[in-house]
Amino acid sequence: EAAVTQSPRNKVTVTGGNVTLSCRQTNSHNYMYWYRQDTGHGLRLIHYSYGAGNLQIGDVPDGYKATRTTQEDFFLLLELASPSQTSLYFCASSDEDTQYFGPGTRLLVL
Amino acid sequence: GDSVTQTEGPVTVSESESLIINCTYSATSIAYPNLFWYVRYPGEGLQLLLKVITAGQKGSSRGFEATYNKETTSFHLQKASVQESDSAVYYCALGDGNYAQGLTFGLGTRVSVFP
C-alpha cells in the first residue's frame, strides 16, 4: 500500500499569512492530489499533478497554488491566507484506480 | 456533474448490532463508474475500505460488504455485527475511470458504536 505523509499536521496562521503544506509519497505514483474537506461538503479537489513539473486545476482552485517538484513531493501554497481557507487538507497519490490518502493537515486561519 | 449522496450522520449503534450506510450516485460522465468506500478513524487519514469496479459485483473488507447495483445506482455499505473499533467516518466515492480527475465524494457519515 502506498505511503503518503503530510506536514505539518496542524497549522495556525493569520489572515494574509503565507502557508506551505507538504506532501510526500514513496511509491512512485504518477498522480498526486490536494483536497480540502469541510463540514457539509465532501472532499473537494483543489489541484492535482501527473508528474514532476506538471500542475492541473481542480474544482476549487481559487486562492491556492501548487507545485510538484519531484515524483514524490507535492506542495500546496496559500500566499495570502484567508479565514475561508480554514479546513482539513488531504493529499493523495494514485495508482490506476485507487487513491491513497495522507493523514491530513488541519489549517486554521485567524 | 457526478454526485454521491449518502446517509446523513451521525449514526449511533450498539456493539453487535447491524449497520447499513446508504449510498446512491449519479454519474454523468461515465456509464459504469468505479465505486469506493473510504473510512477515516479518529486522528487518522482516509483509508480505502473496499472498492468495486464492475457492476453487479460485491466488495468486502473487515466484515463490511457493498454491492454495486447499476439498476438502483446504489452502493450501500453493510456490516452484520459492528464493534466499537468501527467508530469512524465513512465516505462513499465515485471515480469515472479517468483517475486523473480525482474522485467525487459524499459528505461522509459519522458512525459511533457504543459498548
PDB file of C-alpha atoms in Angstrom:
ATOM      1  CA  GLU A   1       0.000   0.000   0.000  1.00  0.00           C
ATOM      2  CA  ALA A   2       1.200   3.491  -0.846  1.00  0.00           C
ATOM      3  CA  ALA A   3       2.654   5.585   1.941  1.00  0.00           C
ATOM      4  CA  VAL A   4       1.613   9.217   1.900  1.00  0.00           C
ATOM      5  CA  THR A   5       2.814  11.630   4.541  1.00  0.00           C
ATOM      6  CA  GLN A   6       1.856  15.240   5.161  1.00  0.00           C
ATOM      7  CA  SER A   7       3.390  18.058   7.143  1.00  0.00           C
ATOM      8  CA  PRO A   8       2.643  19.907   9.230  1.00  0.00           C
ATOM      9  CA  ARG A   9      -0.266  18.054  10.808  1.00  0.00           C
ATOM     10  CA  ASN A  10      -1.636  21.240  12.318  1.00  0.00           C
ATOM     11  CA  LYS A  11      -1.032  24.844  11.374  1.00  0.00           C
ATOM     12  CA  VAL A  12      -2.324  28.172  12.638  1.00  0.00           C
ATOM     13  CA  THR A  13      -1.746  31.364  10.694  1.00  0.00           C
ATOM     14  CA  VAL A  14      -3.240  34.840  10.418  1.00  0.00           C
ATOM     15  CA  THR A  15      -5.176  36.416   7.591  1.00  0.00           C
ATOM     16  CA  GLY A  16      -2.741  37.410   4.866  1.00  0.00           C
ATOM     17  CA  GLY A  17      -0.143  34.931   6.010  1.00  0.00           C
ATOM     18  CA  ASN A  18       1.902  32.648   3.786  1.00  0.00           C
ATOM     19  CA  VAL A  19       1.453  28.896   4.254  1.00  0.00           C
ATOM     20  CA  THR A  20       3.001  25.878   2.575  1.00  0.00           C
ATOM     21  CA  LEU A  21       1.570  22.407   3.070  1.00  0.00           C
ATOM     22  CA  SER A  22       3.815  19.496   2.131  1.00  0.00           C
ATOM     23  CA  CYS A  23       3.036  16.036   0.873  1.00  0.00           C
ATOM     24  CA  ARG A  24       5.346  13.147   0.077  1.00  0.00           C
ATOM     25  CA  GLN A  25       4.533   9.736  -1.351  1.00  0.00           C
ATOM     26  CA  THR A  26       7.044   6.922  -1.522  1.00  0.00           C
ATOM     27  CA  ASN A  27       5.533   4.536  -4.028  1.00  0.00           C
ATOM     28  CA  SER A  28       6.364   6.396  -7.220  1.00  0.00           C
ATOM     29  CA  HIS A  29       2.767   7.017  -8.203  1.00  0.00           C
ATOM     30  CA  ASN A  30       2.426   9.397 -11.084  1.00  0.00           C
ATOM     31  CA  TYR A  31      -0.712  11.158  -9.892  1.00  0.00           C
ATOM     32  CA  MET A  32      -0.971  13.270  -6.769  1.00  0.00           C
ATOM     33  CA  TYR A  33      -3.869  15.367  -5.497  1.00  0.00           C
ATOM     34  CA  TRP A  34      -4.770  18.024  -2.964  1.00  0.00           C
ATOM     35  CA  TYR A  35      -8.270  18.050  -1.469  1.00  0.00           C
ATOM     36  CA  ARG A  36      -9.972  20.094   1.197  1.00  0.00           C
ATOM     37  CA  GLN A  37     -12.680  18.760   3.451  1.00  0.00           C
ATOM     38  CA  ASP A  38     -15.203  20.966   5.205  1.00  0.00           C
ATOM     39  CA  THR A  39     -18.324  20.377   7.231  1.00  0.00           C
ATOM     40  CA  GLY A  40     -21.255  19.995   4.866  1.00  0.00           C
ATOM     41  CA  HIS A  41     -19.033  19.131   1.942  1.00  0.00           C
ATOM     42  CA  GLY A  42     -17.353  16.020   0.767  1.00  0.00           C
ATOM     43  CA  LEU A  43     -13.706  16.176  -0.172  1.00  0.00           C
ATOM     44  CA  ARG A  44     -13.211  18.739  -2.907  1.00  0.00           C
ATOM     45  CA  LEU A  45     -10.323  18.666  -5.350  1.00  0.00           C
ATOM     46  CA  ILE A  46      -8.063  21.726  -5.346  1.00  0.00           C
ATOM     47  CA  HIS A  47      -5.175  20.788  -7.643  1.00  0.00           C
ATOM     48  CA  TYR A  48      -3.582  17.665  -8.995  1.00  0.00           C
ATOM     49  CA  SER A  49      -0.497  16.627 -10.910  1.00  0.00           C
ATOM     50  CA  TYR A  50       0.567  13.757 -13.100  1.00  0.00           C
ATOM     51  CA  GLY A  51       4.279  14.191 -12.681  1.00  0.00           C
ATOM     52  CA  ALA A  52       7.147  16.438 -11.698  1.00  0.00           C
ATOM     53  CA  GLY A  53       6.655  19.918 -13.094  1.00  0.00           C
ATOM     54  CA  ASN A  54       3.026  19.288 -14.037  1.00  0.00           C
ATOM     55  CA  LEU A  55       0.022  21.004 -12.456  1.00  0.00           C
ATOM     56  CA  GLN A  56      -3.678  20.655 -13.210  1.00  0.00           C
ATOM     57  CA  ILE A  57      -6.515  22.731 -11.829  1.00  0.00           C
ATOM     58  CA  GLY A  58      -9.172  21.003  -9.786  1.00  0.00           C
ATOM     59  CA  ASP A  59     -12.665  22.056  -8.803  1.00  0.00           C
ATOM     60  CA  VAL A  60     -11.905  24.661  -6.100  1.00  0.00           C
ATOM     61  CA  PRO A  61      -8.531  26.210  -7.044  1.00  0.00           C
ATOM     62  CA  ASP A  62      -9.112  29.853  -6.120  1.00  0.00           C
ATOM     63  CA  GLY A  63      -6.595  31.152  -3.604  1.00  0.00           C
ATOM     64  CA  TYR A  64      -4.281  28.159  -3.971  1.00  0.00           C
ATOM     65  CA  LYS A  65      -1.139  27.422  -5.888  1.00  0.00           C
ATOM     66  CA  ALA A  66       0.611  24.087  -6.070  1.00  0.00           C
ATOM     67  CA  THR A  67       3.940  22.789  -7.200  1.00  0.00           C
ATOM     68  CA  ARG A  68       5.198  19.282  -7.906  1.00  0.00           C
ATOM     69  CA  THR A  69       8.946  19.367  -7.533  1.00  0.00           C
ATOM     70  CA  THR A  70       9.684  15.654  -7.816  1.00  0.00           C
ATOM     71  CA  GLN A  71       7.824  12.388  -8.337  1.00  0.00           C
ATOM     72  CA  GLU A  72       7.490  12.181  -4.562  1.00  0.00           C
ATOM     73  CA  ASP A  73       6.764  15.742  -3.448  1.00  0.00           C
ATOM     74  CA  PHE A  74       3.690  17.887  -3.968  1.00  0.00           C
ATOM     75  CA  PHE A  75       3.189  21.237  -2.220  1.00  0.00           C
ATOM     76  CA  LEU A  76       0.117  23.380  -1.682  1.00  0.00           C
ATOM     77  CA  LEU A  77       0.738  27.115  -1.338  1.00  0.00           C
ATOM     78  CA  LEU A  78      -1.518  29.707   0.253  1.00  0.00           C
ATOM     79  CA  GLU A  79       0.178  33.036  -0.398  1.00  0.00           C
ATOM     80  CA  LEU A  80      -2.460  35.275   1.204  1.00  0.00           C
ATOM     81  CA  ALA A  81      -4.376  33.049   3.567  1.00  0.00           C
ATOM     82  CA  SER A  82      -7.991  33.907   4.350  1.00  0.00           C
ATOM     83  CA  PRO A  83     -10.351  32.576   7.053  1.00  0.00           C
ATOM     84  CA  SER A  84     -12.356  30.818   4.325  1.00  0.00           C
ATOM     85  CA  GLN A  85      -9.343  28.552   3.829  1.00  0.00           C
ATOM     86  CA  THR A  86      -9.641  27.162   7.325  1.00  0.00           C
ATOM     87  CA  SER A  87     -10.095  23.493   6.564  1.00  0.00           C
ATOM     88  CA  LEU A  88      -8.762  19.967   6.728  1.00  0.00           C
ATOM     89  CA  TYR A  89      -6.449  19.300   3.795  1.00  0.00           C
ATOM     90  CA  PHE A  90      -5.730  15.873   2.392  1.00  0.00           C
ATOM     91  CA  CYS A  91      -3.081  14.833  -0.055  1.00  0.00           C
ATOM     92  CA  ALA A  92      -3.402  11.654  -2.069  1.00  0.00           C
ATOM     93  CA  SER A  93      -1.500   9.671  -4.650  1.00  0.00           C
ATOM     94  CA  SER A  94      -2.953   7.239  -7.122  1.00  0.00           C
ATOM     95  CA  ASP A  95      -2.213   4.087  -8.994  1.00  0.00           C
ATOM     96  CA  GLU A  96      -4.523   3.026 -11.809  1.00  0.00           C
ATOM     97  CA  ASP A  97      -7.836   3.226  -9.986  1.00  0.00           C
ATOM     98  CA  THR A  98      -7.297   3.762  -6.264  1.00  0.00           C
ATOM     99  CA  GLN A  99      -6.282   6.855  -4.345  1.00  0.00           C
ATOM    100  CA  TYR A 100      -4.205   6.584  -1.176  1.00  0.00           C
ATOM    101  CA  PHE A 101      -4.501   9.389   1.308  1.00  0.00           C
ATOM    102  CA  GLY A 102      -2.252  11.051   3.819  1.00  0.00           C
ATOM    103  CA  PRO A 103      -3.299  11.757   7.420  1.00  0.00           C
ATOM    104  CA  GLY A 104      -4.389  15.323   6.704  1.00  0.00           C
ATOM    105  CA  THR A 105      -3.310  18.802   7.750  1.00  0.00           C
ATOM    106  CA  ARG A 106      -5.658  20.881   9.830  1.00  0.00           C
ATOM    107  CA  LEU A 107      -5.252  24.579   8.983  1.00  0.00           C
ATOM    108  CA  LEU A 108      -6.726  27.428  10.993  1.00  0.00           C
ATOM    109  CA  VAL A 109      -6.607  30.939   9.558  1.00  0.00           C
ATOM    110  CA  LEU A 110      -7.371  33.596  12.162  1.00  0.00           C
TER     111      LEU A 110
ATOM    112  CA  GLY B   1     -21.536  16.605 -12.978  1.00  0.00           C
ATOM    113  CA  ASP B   2     -21.161  13.450 -10.918  1.00  0.00           C
ATOM    114  CA  SER B   3     -22.552  13.323  -7.389  1.00  0.00           C
ATOM    115  CA  VAL B   4     -22.753  10.994  -4.404  1.00  0.00           C
ATOM    116  CA  THR B   5     -25.422  11.032  -1.695  1.00  0.00           C
ATOM    117  CA  GLN B   6     -25.049   9.027   1.489  1.00  0.00           C
ATOM    118  CA  THR B   7     -26.779   8.577   4.830  1.00  0.00           C
ATOM    119  CA  GLU B   8     -26.652  11.732   6.863  1.00  0.00           C
ATOM    120  CA  GLY B   9     -24.961  11.208  10.186  1.00  0.00           C
ATOM    121  CA  PRO B  10     -24.331  10.915  12.946  1.00  0.00           C
ATOM    122  CA  VAL B  11     -25.373   7.300  13.236  1.00  0.00           C
ATOM    123  CA  THR B  12     -25.278   5.661  16.637  1.00  0.00           C
ATOM    124  CA  VAL B  13     -25.385   1.896  17.076  1.00  0.00           C
ATOM    125  CA  SER B  14     -24.706  -0.544  19.862  1.00  0.00           C
ATOM    126  CA  GLU B  15     -21.960  -3.108  19.648  1.00  0.00           C
ATOM    127  CA  SER B  16     -23.007  -6.340  17.887  1.00  0.00           C
ATOM    128  CA  GLU B  17     -25.874  -4.610  16.098  1.00  0.00           C
ATOM    129  CA  SER B  18     -26.036  -4.368  12.329  1.00  0.00           C
ATOM    130  CA  LEU B  19     -25.133  -1.253  10.380  1.00  0.00           C
ATOM    131  CA  ILE B  20     -26.132  -0.012   6.954  1.00  0.00           C
ATOM    132  CA  ILE B  21     -24.990   3.220   5.361  1.00  0.00           C
ATOM    133  CA  ASN B  22     -26.838   4.085   2.191  1.00  0.00           C
ATOM    134  CA  CYS B  23     -25.037   5.465  -0.835  1.00  0.00           C
ATOM    135  CA  THR B  24     -26.536   6.431  -4.159  1.00  0.00           C
ATOM    136  CA  TYR B  25     -24.714   8.016  -7.033  1.00  0.00           C
ATOM    137  CA  SER B  26     -25.271   9.933 -10.225  1.00  0.00           C
ATOM    138  CA  ALA B  27     -22.626   9.545 -12.892  1.00  0.00           C
ATOM    139  CA  THR B  28     -22.997  11.760 -15.928  1.00  0.00           C
ATOM    140  CA  SER B  29     -19.523  11.301 -17.391  1.00  0.00           C
ATOM    141  CA  ILE B  30     -19.391   7.514 -17.497  1.00  0.00           C
ATOM    142  CA  ALA B  31     -21.903   4.665 -17.622  1.00  0.00           C
ATOM    143  CA  TYR B  32     -20.068   2.360 -15.215  1.00  0.00           C
ATOM    144  CA  PRO B  33     -18.100   4.326 -12.641  1.00  0.00           C
ATOM    145  CA  ASN B  34     -15.716   2.823 -10.120  1.00  0.00           C
ATOM    146  CA  LEU B  35     -17.173   2.853  -6.604  1.00  0.00           C
ATOM    147  CA  PHE B  36     -15.314   3.116  -3.323  1.00  0.00           C
ATOM    148  CA  TRP B  37     -15.840   3.207   0.400  1.00  0.00           C
ATOM    149  CA  TYR B  38     -13.198   5.040   2.408  1.00  0.00           C
ATOM    150  CA  VAL B  39     -13.009   5.236   6.200  1.00  0.00           C
ATOM    151  CA  ARG B  40     -11.386   7.776   8.488  1.00  0.00           C
ATOM    152  CA  TYR B  41     -10.721   6.622  12.024  1.00  0.00           C
ATOM    153  CA  PRO B  42     -10.203   9.274  14.722  1.00  0.00           C
ATOM    154  CA  GLY B  43      -6.878  11.027  14.261  1.00  0.00           C
ATOM    155  CA  GLU B  44      -6.053   9.223  11.046  1.00  0.00           C
ATOM    156  CA  GLY B  45      -6.286   9.848   7.312  1.00  0.00           C
ATOM    157  CA  LEU B  46      -8.685   8.253   4.870  1.00  0.00           C
ATOM    158  CA  GLN B  47      -8.138   4.578   4.243  1.00  0.00           C
ATOM    159  CA  LEU B  48      -9.589   2.566   1.430  1.00  0.00           C
ATOM    160  CA  LEU B  49     -12.125   0.166   2.904  1.00  0.00           C
ATOM    161  CA  LEU B  50     -13.305  -1.505  -0.290  1.00  0.00           C
ATOM    162  CA  LYS B  51     -13.812  -0.867  -3.966  1.00  0.00           C
ATOM    163  CA  VAL B  52     -15.833  -2.378  -6.782  1.00  0.00           C
ATOM    164  CA  ILE B  53     -15.251  -1.527 -10.407  1.00  0.00           C
ATOM    165  CA  THR B  54     -17.685  -3.965 -12.042  1.00  0.00           C
ATOM    166  CA  ALA B  55     -21.449  -3.560 -11.879  1.00  0.00           C
ATOM    167  CA  GLY B  56     -23.154  -6.439 -10.074  1.00  0.00           C
ATOM    168  CA  GLN B  57     -20.095  -7.363  -8.055  1.00  0.00           C
ATOM    169  CA  LYS B  58     -19.695  -7.229  -4.301  1.00  0.00           C
ATOM    170  CA  GLY B  59     -16.717  -5.949  -2.382  1.00  0.00           C
ATOM    171  CA  SER B  60     -15.867  -6.899   1.176  1.00  0.00           C
ATOM    172  CA  SER B  61     -13.323  -5.993   3.800  1.00  0.00           C
ATOM    173  CA  ARG B  62     -13.094  -6.117   7.595  1.00  0.00           C
ATOM    174  CA  GLY B  63     -16.591  -7.595   7.794  1.00  0.00           C
ATOM    175  CA  PHE B  64     -18.113  -4.833   5.648  1.00  0.00           C
ATOM    176  CA  GLU B  65     -19.796  -5.519   2.321  1.00  0.00           C
ATOM    177  CA  ALA B  66     -21.114  -3.373  -0.508  1.00  0.00           C
ATOM    178  CA  THR B  67     -22.733  -4.415  -3.786  1.00  0.00           C
ATOM    179  CA  TYR B  68     -22.539  -2.331  -6.926  1.00  0.00           C
ATOM    180  CA  ASN B  69     -26.125  -2.041  -8.132  1.00  0.00           C
ATOM    181  CA  LYS B  70     -26.310  -0.403 -11.541  1.00  0.00           C
ATOM    182  CA  GLU B  71     -30.137  -0.540 -11.694  1.00  0.00           C
ATOM    183  CA  THR B  72     -30.679   1.420  -8.491  1.00  0.00           C
ATOM    184  CA  THR B  73     -27.358   3.346  -8.776  1.00  0.00           C
ATOM    185  CA  SER B  74     -26.557   2.327  -5.235  1.00  0.00           C
ATOM    186  CA  PHE B  75     -23.550   1.070  -3.299  1.00  0.00           C
ATOM    187  CA  HIS B  76     -24.789   0.603   0.264  1.00  0.00           C
ATOM    188  CA  LEU B  77     -22.307  -0.392   2.962  1.00  0.00           C
ATOM    189  CA  GLN B  78     -23.354  -3.070   5.444  1.00  0.00           C
ATOM    190  CA  LYS B  79     -21.943  -4.908   8.397  1.00  0.00           C
ATOM    191  CA  ALA B  80     -23.818  -7.597  10.297  1.00  0.00           C
ATOM    192  CA  SER B  81     -22.259  -7.011  13.710  1.00  0.00           C
ATOM    193  CA  VAL B  82     -20.306  -3.870  14.484  1.00  0.00           C
ATOM    194  CA  GLN B  83     -17.598  -3.383  17.075  1.00  0.00           C
ATOM    195  CA  GLU B  84     -16.578  -0.308  19.000  1.00  0.00           C
ATOM    196  CA  SER B  85     -13.477  -0.094  16.779  1.00  0.00           C
ATOM    197  CA  ASP B  86     -15.746   0.556  13.784  1.00  0.00           C
ATOM    198  CA  SER B  87     -16.458   4.047  15.096  1.00  0.00           C
ATOM    199  CA  ALA B  88     -15.297   6.295  12.263  1.00  0.00           C
ATOM    200  CA  VAL B  89     -16.421   8.494   9.401  1.00  0.00           C
ATOM    201  CA  TYR B  90     -17.313   6.576   6.252  1.00  0.00           C
ATOM    202  CA  TYR B  91     -17.155   8.108   2.784  1.00  0.00           C
ATOM    203  CA  CYS B  92     -18.701   6.784  -0.381  1.00  0.00           C
ATOM    204  CA  ALA B  93     -16.868   7.884  -3.525  1.00  0.00           C
ATOM    205  CA  LEU B  94     -17.125   7.582  -7.273  1.00  0.00           C
ATOM    206  CA  GLY B  95     -14.396   7.536  -9.888  1.00  0.00           C
ATOM    207  CA  ASP B  96     -15.030   7.946 -13.566  1.00  0.00           C
ATOM    208  CA  GLY B  97     -12.185   5.659 -14.555  1.00  0.00           C
ATOM    209  CA  ASN B  98     -10.100   8.629 -15.588  1.00  0.00           C
ATOM    210  CA  TYR B  99      -8.185   8.743 -12.364  1.00  0.00           C
ATOM    211  CA  ALA B 100      -6.538  11.971 -13.383  1.00  0.00           C
ATOM    212  CA  GLN B 101      -9.722  13.772 -12.462  1.00  0.00           C
ATOM    213  CA  GLY B 102      -9.873  12.833  -8.812  1.00  0.00           C
ATOM    214  CA  LEU B 103     -12.793  11.190  -7.046  1.00  0.00           C
ATOM    215  CA  THR B 104     -16.254  12.532  -6.239  1.00  0.00           C
ATOM    216  CA  PHE B 105     -17.062  12.065  -2.563  1.00  0.00           C
ATOM    217  CA  GLY B 106     -20.194  12.004  -0.483  1.00  0.00           C
ATOM    218  CA  LEU B 107     -20.386  14.142   2.639  1.00  0.00           C
ATOM    219  CA  GLY B 108     -19.335  11.325   4.943  1.00  0.00           C
ATOM    220  CA  THR B 109     -21.299   9.509   7.630  1.00  0.00           C
ATOM    221  CA  ARG B 110     -20.060   9.589  11.192  1.00  0.00           C
ATOM    222  CA  VAL B 111     -20.720   6.297  12.960  1.00  0.00           C
ATOM    223  CA  SER B 112     -20.411   5.864  16.716  1.00  0.00           C
ATOM    224  CA  VAL B 113     -20.552   2.381  18.180  1.00  0.00           C
ATOM    225  CA  PHE B 114     -21.254   2.089  21.875  1.00  0.00           C
ATOM    226  CA  PRO B 115     -20.476  -0.952  24.036  1.00  0.00           C
TER     227      PRO B 115
END
